mmCIF file with all atom_site columns, C-alpha atoms in Angstrom:
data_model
loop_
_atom_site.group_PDB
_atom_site.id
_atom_site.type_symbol
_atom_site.label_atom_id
_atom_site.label_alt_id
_atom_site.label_comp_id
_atom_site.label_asym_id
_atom_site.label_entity_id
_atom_site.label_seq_id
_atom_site.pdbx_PDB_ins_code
_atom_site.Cartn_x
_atom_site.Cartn_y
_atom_site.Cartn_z
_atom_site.occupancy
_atom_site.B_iso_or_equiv
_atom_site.pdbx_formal_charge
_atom_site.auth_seq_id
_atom_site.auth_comp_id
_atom_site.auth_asym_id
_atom_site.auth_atom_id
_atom_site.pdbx_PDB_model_num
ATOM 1   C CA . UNK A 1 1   ? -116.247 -123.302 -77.690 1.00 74.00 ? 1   UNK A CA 1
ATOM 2   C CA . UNK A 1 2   ? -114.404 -120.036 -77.569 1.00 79.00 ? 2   UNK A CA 1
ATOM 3   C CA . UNK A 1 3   ? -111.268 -121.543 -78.375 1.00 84.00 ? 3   UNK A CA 1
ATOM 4   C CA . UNK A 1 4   ? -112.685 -123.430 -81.140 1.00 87.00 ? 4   UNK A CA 1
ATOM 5   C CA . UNK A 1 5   ? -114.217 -120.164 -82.733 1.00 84.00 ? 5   UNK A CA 1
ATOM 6   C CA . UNK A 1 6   ? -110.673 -118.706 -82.246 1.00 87.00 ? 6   UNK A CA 1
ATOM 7   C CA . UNK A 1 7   ? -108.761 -121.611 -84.071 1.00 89.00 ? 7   UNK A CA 1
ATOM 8   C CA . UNK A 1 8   ? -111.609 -121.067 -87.129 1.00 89.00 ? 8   UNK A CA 1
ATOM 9   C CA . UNK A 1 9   ? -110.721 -117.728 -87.091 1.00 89.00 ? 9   UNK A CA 1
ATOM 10  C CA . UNK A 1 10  ? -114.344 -116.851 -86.357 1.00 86.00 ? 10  UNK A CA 1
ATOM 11  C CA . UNK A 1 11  ? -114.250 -114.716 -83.425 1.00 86.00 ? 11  UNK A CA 1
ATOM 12  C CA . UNK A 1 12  ? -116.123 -111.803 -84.764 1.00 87.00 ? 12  UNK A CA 1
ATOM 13  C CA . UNK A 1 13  ? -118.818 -113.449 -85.711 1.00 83.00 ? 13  UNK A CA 1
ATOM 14  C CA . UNK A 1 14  ? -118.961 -116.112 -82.688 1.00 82.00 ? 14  UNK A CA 1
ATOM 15  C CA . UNK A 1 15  ? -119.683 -114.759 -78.848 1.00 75.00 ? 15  UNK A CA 1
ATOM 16  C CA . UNK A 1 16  ? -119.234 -117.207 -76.043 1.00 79.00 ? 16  UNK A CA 1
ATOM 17  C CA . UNK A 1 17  ? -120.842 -116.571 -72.836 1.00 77.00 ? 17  UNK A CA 1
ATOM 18  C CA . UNK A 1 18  ? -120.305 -118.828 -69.692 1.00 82.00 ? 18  UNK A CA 1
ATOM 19  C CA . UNK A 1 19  ? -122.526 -117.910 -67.446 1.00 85.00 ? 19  UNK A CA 1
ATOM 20  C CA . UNK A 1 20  ? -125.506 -119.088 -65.199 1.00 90.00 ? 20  UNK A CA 1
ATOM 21  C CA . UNK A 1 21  ? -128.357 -119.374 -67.991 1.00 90.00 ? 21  UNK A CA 1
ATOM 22  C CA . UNK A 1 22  ? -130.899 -118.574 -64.848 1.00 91.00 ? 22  UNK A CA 1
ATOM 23  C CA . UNK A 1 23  ? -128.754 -114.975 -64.098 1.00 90.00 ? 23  UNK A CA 1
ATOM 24  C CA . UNK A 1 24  ? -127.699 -113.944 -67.517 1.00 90.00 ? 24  UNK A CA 1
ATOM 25  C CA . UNK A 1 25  ? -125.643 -110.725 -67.260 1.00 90.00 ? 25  UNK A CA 1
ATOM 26  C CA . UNK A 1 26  ? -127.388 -107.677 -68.596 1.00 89.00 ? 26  UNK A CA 1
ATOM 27  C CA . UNK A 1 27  ? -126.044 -106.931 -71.843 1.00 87.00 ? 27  UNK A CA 1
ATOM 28  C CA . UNK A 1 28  ? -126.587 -110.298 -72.779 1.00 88.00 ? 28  UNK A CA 1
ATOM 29  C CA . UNK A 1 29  ? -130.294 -110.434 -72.535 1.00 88.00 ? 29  UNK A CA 1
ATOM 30  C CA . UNK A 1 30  ? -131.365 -107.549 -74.444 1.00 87.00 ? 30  UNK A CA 1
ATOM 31  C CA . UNK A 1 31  ? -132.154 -109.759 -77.194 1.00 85.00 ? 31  UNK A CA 1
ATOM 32  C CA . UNK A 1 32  ? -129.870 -109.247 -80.420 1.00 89.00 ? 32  UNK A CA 1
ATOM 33  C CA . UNK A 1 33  ? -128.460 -112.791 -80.651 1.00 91.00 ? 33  UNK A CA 1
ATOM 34  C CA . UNK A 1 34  ? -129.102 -114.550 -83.664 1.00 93.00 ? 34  UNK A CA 1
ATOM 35  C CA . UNK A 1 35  ? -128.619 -118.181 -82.654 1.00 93.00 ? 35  UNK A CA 1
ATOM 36  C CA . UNK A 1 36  ? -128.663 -119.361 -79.053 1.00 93.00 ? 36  UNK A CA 1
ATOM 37  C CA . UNK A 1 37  ? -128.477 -123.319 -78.072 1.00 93.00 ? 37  UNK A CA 1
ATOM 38  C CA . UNK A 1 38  ? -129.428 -124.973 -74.648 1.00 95.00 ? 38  UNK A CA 1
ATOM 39  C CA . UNK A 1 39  ? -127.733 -127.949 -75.329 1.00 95.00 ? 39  UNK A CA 1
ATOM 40  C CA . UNK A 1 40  ? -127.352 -130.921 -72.696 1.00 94.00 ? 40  UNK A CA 1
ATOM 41  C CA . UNK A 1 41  ? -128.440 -128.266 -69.672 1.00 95.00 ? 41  UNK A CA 1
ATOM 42  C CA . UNK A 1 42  ? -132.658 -128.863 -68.871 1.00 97.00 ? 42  UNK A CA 1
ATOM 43  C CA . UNK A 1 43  ? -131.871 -132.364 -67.313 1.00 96.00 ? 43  UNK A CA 1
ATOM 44  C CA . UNK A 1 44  ? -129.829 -130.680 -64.464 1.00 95.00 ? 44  UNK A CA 1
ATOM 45  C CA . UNK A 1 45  ? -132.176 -127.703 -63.635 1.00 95.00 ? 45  UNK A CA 1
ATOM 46  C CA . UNK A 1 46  ? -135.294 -127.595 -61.395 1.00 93.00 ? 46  UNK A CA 1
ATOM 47  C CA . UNK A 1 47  ? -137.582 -125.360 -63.389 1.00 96.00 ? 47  UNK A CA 1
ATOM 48  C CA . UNK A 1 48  ? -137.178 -126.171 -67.088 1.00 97.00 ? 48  UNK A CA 1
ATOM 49  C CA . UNK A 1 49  ? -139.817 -123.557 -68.104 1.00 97.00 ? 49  UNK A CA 1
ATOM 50  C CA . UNK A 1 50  ? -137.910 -120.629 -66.433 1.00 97.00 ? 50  UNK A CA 1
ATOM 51  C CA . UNK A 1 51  ? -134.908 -121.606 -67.763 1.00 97.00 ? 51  UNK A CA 1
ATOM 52  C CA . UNK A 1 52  ? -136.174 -121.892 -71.416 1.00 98.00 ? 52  UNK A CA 1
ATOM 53  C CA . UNK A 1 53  ? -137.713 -118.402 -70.713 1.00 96.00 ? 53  UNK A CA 1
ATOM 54  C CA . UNK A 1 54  ? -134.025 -117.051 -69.614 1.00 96.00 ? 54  UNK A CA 1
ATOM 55  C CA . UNK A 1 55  ? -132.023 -118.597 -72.414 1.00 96.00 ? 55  UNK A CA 1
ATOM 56  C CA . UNK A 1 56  ? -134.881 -117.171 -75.162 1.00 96.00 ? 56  UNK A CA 1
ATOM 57  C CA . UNK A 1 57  ? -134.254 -114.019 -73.759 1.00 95.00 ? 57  UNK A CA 1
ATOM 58  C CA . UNK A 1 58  ? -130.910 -112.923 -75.435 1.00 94.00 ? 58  UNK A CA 1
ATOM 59  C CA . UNK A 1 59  ? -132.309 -114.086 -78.691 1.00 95.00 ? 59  UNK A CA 1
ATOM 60  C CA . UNK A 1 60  ? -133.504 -111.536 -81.572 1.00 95.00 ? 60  UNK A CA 1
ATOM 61  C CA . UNK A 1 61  ? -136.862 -111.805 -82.986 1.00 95.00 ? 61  UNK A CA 1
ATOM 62  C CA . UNK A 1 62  ? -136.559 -114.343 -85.731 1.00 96.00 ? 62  UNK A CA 1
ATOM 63  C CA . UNK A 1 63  ? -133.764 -115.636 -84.153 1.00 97.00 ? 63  UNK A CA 1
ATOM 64  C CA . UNK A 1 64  ? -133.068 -119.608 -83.720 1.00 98.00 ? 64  UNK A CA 1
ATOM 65  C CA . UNK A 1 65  ? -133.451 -121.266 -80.700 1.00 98.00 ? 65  UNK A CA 1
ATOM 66  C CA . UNK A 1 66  ? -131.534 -125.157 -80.433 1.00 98.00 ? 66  UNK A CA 1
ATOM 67  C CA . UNK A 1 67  ? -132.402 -127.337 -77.258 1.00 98.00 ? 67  UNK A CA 1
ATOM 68  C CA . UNK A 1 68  ? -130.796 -130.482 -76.949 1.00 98.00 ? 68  UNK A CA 1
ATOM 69  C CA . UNK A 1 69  ? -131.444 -133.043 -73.951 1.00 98.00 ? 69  UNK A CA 1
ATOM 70  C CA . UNK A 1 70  ? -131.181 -136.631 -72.936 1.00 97.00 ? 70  UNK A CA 1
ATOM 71  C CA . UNK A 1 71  ? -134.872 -138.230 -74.192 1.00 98.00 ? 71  UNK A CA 1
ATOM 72  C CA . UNK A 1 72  ? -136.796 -139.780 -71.497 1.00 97.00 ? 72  UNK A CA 1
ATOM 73  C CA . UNK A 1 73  ? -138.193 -141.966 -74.017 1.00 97.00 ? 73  UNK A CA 1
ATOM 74  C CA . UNK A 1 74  ? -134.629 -144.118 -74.337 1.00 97.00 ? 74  UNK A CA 1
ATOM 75  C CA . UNK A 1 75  ? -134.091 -144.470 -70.675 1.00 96.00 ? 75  UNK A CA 1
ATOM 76  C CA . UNK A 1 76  ? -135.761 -148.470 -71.087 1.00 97.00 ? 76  UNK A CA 1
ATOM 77  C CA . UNK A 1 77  ? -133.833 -148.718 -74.308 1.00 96.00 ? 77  UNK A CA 1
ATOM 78  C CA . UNK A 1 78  ? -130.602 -148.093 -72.731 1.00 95.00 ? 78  UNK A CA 1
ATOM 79  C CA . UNK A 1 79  ? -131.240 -149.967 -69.701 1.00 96.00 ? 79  UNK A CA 1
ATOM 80  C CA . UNK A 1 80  ? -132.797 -153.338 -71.723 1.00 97.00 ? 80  UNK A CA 1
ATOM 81  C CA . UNK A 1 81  ? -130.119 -152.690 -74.882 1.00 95.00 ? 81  UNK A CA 1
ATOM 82  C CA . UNK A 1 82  ? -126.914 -151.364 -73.187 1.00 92.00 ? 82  UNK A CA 1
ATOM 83  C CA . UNK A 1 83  ? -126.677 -152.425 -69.808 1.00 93.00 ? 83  UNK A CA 1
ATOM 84  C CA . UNK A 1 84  ? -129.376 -155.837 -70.022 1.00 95.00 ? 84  UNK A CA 1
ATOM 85  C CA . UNK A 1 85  ? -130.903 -154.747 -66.812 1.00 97.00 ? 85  UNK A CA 1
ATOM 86  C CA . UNK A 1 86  ? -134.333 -155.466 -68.127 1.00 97.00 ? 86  UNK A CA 1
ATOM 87  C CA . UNK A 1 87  ? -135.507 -154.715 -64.503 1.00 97.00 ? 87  UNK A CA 1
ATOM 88  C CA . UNK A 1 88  ? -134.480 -151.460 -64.580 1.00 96.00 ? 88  UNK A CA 1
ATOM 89  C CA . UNK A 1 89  ? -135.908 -151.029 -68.225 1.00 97.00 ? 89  UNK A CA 1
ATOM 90  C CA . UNK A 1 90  ? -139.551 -151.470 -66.715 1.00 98.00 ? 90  UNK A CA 1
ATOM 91  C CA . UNK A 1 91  ? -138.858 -149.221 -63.864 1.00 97.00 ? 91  UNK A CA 1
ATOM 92  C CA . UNK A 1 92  ? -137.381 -146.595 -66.274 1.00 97.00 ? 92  UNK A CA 1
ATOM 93  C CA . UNK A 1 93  ? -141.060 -146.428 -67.727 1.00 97.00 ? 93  UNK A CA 1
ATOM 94  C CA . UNK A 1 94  ? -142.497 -145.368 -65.004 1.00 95.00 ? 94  UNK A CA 1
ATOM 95  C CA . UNK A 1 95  ? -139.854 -142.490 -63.771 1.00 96.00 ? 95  UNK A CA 1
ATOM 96  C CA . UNK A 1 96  ? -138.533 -139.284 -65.290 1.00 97.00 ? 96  UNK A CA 1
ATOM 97  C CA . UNK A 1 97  ? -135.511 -139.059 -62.368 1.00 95.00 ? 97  UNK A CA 1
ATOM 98  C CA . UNK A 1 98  ? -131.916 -141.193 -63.420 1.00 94.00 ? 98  UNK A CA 1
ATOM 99  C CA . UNK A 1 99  ? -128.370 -140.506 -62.651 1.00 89.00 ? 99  UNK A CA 1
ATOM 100 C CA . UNK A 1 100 ? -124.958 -139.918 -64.260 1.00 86.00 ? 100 UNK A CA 1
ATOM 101 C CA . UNK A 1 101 ? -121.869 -141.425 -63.674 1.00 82.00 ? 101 UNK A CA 1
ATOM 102 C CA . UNK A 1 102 ? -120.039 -139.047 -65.334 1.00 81.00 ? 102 UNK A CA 1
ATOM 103 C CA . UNK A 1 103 ? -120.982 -136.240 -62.925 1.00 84.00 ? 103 UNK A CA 1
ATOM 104 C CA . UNK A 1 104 ? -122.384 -138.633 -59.983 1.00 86.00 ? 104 UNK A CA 1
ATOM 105 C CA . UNK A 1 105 ? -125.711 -136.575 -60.009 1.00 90.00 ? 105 UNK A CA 1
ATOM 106 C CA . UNK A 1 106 ? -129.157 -136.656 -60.563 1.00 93.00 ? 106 UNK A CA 1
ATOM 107 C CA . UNK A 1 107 ? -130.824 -135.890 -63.745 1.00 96.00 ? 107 UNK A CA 1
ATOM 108 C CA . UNK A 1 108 ? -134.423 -135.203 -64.650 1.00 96.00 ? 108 UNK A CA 1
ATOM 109 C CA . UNK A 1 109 ? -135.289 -136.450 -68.181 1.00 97.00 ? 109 UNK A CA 1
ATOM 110 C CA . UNK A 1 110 ? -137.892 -134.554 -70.372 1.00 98.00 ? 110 UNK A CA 1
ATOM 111 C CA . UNK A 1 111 ? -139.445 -135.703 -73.553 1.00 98.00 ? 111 UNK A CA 1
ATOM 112 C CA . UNK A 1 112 ? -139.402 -133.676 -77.010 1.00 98.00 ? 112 UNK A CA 1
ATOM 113 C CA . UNK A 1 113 ? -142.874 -133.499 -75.964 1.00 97.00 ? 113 UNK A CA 1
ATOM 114 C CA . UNK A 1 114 ? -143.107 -131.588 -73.075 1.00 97.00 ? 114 UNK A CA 1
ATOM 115 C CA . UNK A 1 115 ? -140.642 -128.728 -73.983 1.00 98.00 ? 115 UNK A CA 1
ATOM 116 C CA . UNK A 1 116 ? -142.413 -128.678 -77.247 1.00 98.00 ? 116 UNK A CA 1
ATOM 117 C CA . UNK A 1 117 ? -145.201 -127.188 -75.072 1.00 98.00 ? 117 UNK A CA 1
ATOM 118 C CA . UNK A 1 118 ? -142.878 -124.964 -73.508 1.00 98.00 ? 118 UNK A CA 1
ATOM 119 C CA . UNK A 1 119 ? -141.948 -123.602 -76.330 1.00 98.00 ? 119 UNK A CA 1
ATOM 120 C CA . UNK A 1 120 ? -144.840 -122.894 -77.856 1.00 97.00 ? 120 UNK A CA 1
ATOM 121 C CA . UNK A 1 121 ? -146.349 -121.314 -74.872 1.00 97.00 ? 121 UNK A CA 1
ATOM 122 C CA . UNK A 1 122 ? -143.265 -119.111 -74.504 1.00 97.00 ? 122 UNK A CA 1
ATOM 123 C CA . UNK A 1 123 ? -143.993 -118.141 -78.542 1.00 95.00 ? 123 UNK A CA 1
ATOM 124 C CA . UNK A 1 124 ? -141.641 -120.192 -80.270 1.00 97.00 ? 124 UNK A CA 1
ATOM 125 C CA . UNK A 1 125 ? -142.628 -120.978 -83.420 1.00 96.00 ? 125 UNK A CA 1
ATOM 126 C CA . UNK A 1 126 ? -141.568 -122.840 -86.686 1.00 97.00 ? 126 UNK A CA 1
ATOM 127 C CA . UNK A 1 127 ? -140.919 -125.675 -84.125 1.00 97.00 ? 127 UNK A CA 1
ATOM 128 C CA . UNK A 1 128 ? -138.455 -128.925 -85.172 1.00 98.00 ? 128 UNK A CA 1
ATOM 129 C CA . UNK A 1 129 ? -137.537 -132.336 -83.745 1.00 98.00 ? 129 UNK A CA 1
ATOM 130 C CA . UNK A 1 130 ? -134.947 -134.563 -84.340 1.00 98.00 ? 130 UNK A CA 1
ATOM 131 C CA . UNK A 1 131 ? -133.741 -137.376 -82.975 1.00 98.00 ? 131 UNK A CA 1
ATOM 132 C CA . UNK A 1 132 ? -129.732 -136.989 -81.835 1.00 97.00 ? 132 UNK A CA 1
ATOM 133 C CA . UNK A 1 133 ? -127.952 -140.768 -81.384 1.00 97.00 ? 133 UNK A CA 1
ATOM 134 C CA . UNK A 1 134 ? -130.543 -143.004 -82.584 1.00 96.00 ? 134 UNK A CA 1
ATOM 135 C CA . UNK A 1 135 ? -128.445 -145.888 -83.352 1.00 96.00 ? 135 UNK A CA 1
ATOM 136 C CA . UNK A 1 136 ? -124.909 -144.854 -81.924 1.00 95.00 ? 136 UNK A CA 1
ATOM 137 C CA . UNK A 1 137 ? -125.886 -145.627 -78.571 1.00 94.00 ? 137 UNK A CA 1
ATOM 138 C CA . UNK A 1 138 ? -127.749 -148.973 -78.533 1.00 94.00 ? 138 UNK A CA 1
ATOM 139 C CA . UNK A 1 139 ? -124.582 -150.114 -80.273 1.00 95.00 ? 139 UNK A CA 1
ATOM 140 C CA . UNK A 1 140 ? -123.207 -152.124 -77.050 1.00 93.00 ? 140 UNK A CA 1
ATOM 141 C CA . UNK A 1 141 ? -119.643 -152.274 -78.880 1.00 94.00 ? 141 UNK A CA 1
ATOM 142 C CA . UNK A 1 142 ? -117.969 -149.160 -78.170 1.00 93.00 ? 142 UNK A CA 1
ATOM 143 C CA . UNK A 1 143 ? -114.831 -150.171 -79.533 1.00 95.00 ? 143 UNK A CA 1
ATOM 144 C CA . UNK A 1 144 ? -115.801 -150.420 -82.846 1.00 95.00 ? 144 UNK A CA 1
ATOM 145 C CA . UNK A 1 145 ? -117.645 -147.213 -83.075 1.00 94.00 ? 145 UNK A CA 1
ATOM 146 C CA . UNK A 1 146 ? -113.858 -145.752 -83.547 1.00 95.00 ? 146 UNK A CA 1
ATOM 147 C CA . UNK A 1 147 ? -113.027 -147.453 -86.810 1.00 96.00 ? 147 UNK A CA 1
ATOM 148 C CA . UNK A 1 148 ? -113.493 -144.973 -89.323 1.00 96.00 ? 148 UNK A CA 1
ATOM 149 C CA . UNK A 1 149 ? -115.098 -146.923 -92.240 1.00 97.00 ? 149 UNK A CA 1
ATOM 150 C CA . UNK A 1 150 ? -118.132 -148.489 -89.654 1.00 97.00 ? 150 UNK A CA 1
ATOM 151 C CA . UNK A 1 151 ? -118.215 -144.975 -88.137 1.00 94.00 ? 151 UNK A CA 1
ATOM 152 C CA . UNK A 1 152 ? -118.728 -143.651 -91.943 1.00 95.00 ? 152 UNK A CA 1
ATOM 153 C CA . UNK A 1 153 ? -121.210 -146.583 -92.393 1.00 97.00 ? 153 UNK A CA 1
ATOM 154 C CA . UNK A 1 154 ? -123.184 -145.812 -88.906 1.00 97.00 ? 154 UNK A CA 1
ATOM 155 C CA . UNK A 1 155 ? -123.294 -142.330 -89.886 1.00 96.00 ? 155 UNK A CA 1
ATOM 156 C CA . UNK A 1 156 ? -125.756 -142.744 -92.485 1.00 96.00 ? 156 UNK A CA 1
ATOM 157 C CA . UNK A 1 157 ? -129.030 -144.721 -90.960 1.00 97.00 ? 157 UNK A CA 1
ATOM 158 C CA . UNK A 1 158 ? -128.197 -141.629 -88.434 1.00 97.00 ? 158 UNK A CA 1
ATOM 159 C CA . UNK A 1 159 ? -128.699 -139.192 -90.439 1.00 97.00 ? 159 UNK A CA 1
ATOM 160 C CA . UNK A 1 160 ? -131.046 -140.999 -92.340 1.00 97.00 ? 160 UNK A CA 1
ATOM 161 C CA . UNK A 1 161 ? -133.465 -141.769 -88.716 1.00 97.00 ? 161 UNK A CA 1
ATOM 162 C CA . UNK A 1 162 ? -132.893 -138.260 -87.226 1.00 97.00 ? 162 UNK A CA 1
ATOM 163 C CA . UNK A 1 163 ? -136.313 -136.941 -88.566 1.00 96.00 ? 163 UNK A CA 1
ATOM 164 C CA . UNK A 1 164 ? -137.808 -139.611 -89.160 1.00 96.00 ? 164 UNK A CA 1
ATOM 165 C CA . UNK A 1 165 ? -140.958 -141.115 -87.115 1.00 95.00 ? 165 UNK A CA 1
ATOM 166 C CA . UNK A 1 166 ? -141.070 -142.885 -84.782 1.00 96.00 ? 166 UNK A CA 1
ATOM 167 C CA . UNK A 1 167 ? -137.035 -143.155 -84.409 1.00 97.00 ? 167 UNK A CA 1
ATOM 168 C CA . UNK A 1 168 ? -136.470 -139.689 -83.518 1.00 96.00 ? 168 UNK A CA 1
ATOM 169 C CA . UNK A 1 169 ? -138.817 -140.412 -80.523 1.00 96.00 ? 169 UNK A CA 1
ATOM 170 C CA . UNK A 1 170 ? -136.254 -143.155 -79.153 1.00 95.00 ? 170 UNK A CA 1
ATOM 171 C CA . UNK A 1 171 ? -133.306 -141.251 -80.064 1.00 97.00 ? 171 UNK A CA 1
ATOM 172 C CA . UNK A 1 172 ? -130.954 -140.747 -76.894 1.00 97.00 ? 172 UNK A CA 1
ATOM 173 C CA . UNK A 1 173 ? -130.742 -137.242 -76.880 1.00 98.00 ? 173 UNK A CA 1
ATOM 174 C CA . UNK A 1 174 ? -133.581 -134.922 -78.782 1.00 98.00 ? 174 UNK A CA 1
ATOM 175 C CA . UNK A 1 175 ? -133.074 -131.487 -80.448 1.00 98.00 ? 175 UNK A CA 1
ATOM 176 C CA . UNK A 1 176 ? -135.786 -128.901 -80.819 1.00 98.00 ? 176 UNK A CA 1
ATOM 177 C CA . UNK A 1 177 ? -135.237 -125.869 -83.280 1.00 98.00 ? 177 UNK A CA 1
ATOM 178 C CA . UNK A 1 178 ? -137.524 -123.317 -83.069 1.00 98.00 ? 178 UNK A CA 1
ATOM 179 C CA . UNK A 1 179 ? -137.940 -119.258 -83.974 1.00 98.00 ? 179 UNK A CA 1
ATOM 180 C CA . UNK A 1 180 ? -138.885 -116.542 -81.679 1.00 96.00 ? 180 UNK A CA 1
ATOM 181 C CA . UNK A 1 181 ? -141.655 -114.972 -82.558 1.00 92.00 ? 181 UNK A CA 1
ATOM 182 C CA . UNK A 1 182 ? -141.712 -112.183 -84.393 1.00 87.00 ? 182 UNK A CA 1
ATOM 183 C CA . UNK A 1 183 ? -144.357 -109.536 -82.998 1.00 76.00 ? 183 UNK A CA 1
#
């Protein structure tokens, strides 16, 4: 990301911080940030509440808070539609533990749901949900997902389903925007 804000020219209005979003270094969390996202991170932590509370901290009043995570709600979806493991699909009802490949290790899914009620209980307010990948990935052939004109043509139902009931509760991935209240 840094290196992105530094090839946009942006890096005085962009700060990148790598760092454990449980142990935040001090001058981070004093709160003046204007944006923060905690994208792609809940599945992998133990106590998602805590770690909401940590990542809200560096944010200002006001301030906009983006949480992005794989949806427990697709896990049968992806099982039935990508891999036809229908067997799995059922037991993927019943469970909120899977696995990645990618980083052989075990995930914990959450639903837009449930962190909605974090959120609100930490104060968040002004609270959002979208749907991120709601077609894309039930689209079994990859290949053709890298042709530009049926990427141009898949990007419209997804941006057309991202808000929209009951397809942003299927989605892959959900995002949650939110403000921190102001007191």
């Amino acid at each position: 990301m840094a290196g992105r804000a530094a090839a946009a020219g942006l890096t005085d209005l962009v700060a990148c911080v790598e760092a454990d979003a449980n142990a935040l270094p001090a001058d981070i969390v004093r709160g003046a940030f204007d944006v923060v996202l905690c994208h792609n991170l809940l599945q992998y932590v133990d106590d998602v509440r805590h770690t909401l509370a940590a990542s809200l901290a560096p944010l200002r009043p006001g301030g906009l808070f983006s949480v992005m995570a794989i949806n427990r709600h697709s896990a049968p979806l992806t099982a039935a539609v990508r891999e036809m493991d229908l067997a799995a699909a059922t037991a993927a009802l019943d469970t909120d533990q899977s696995r990645t490949e990618m980083f052989d290790s075990a995930l914990t899914l959450h639903t837009a749901e449930e962190i909605t009620r974090h959120l609100s209980d930490l104060g968040c307010q002004d609270l959002r949900h979208y749907g991120i990948r709601t077609v894309c990935d039930y689209i079994v052939d990859d290949a053709r997902k890298h042709d530009p004109a049926f990427y141009d043509d898949l990007e419209r139902p997804e941006l057309a389903l991202t808000a929209r009931h009951p397809y942003m509760h299927t989605a892959r991935l959900f995002q949650l925007t939110a403000r921190k209240h102001v007191a």
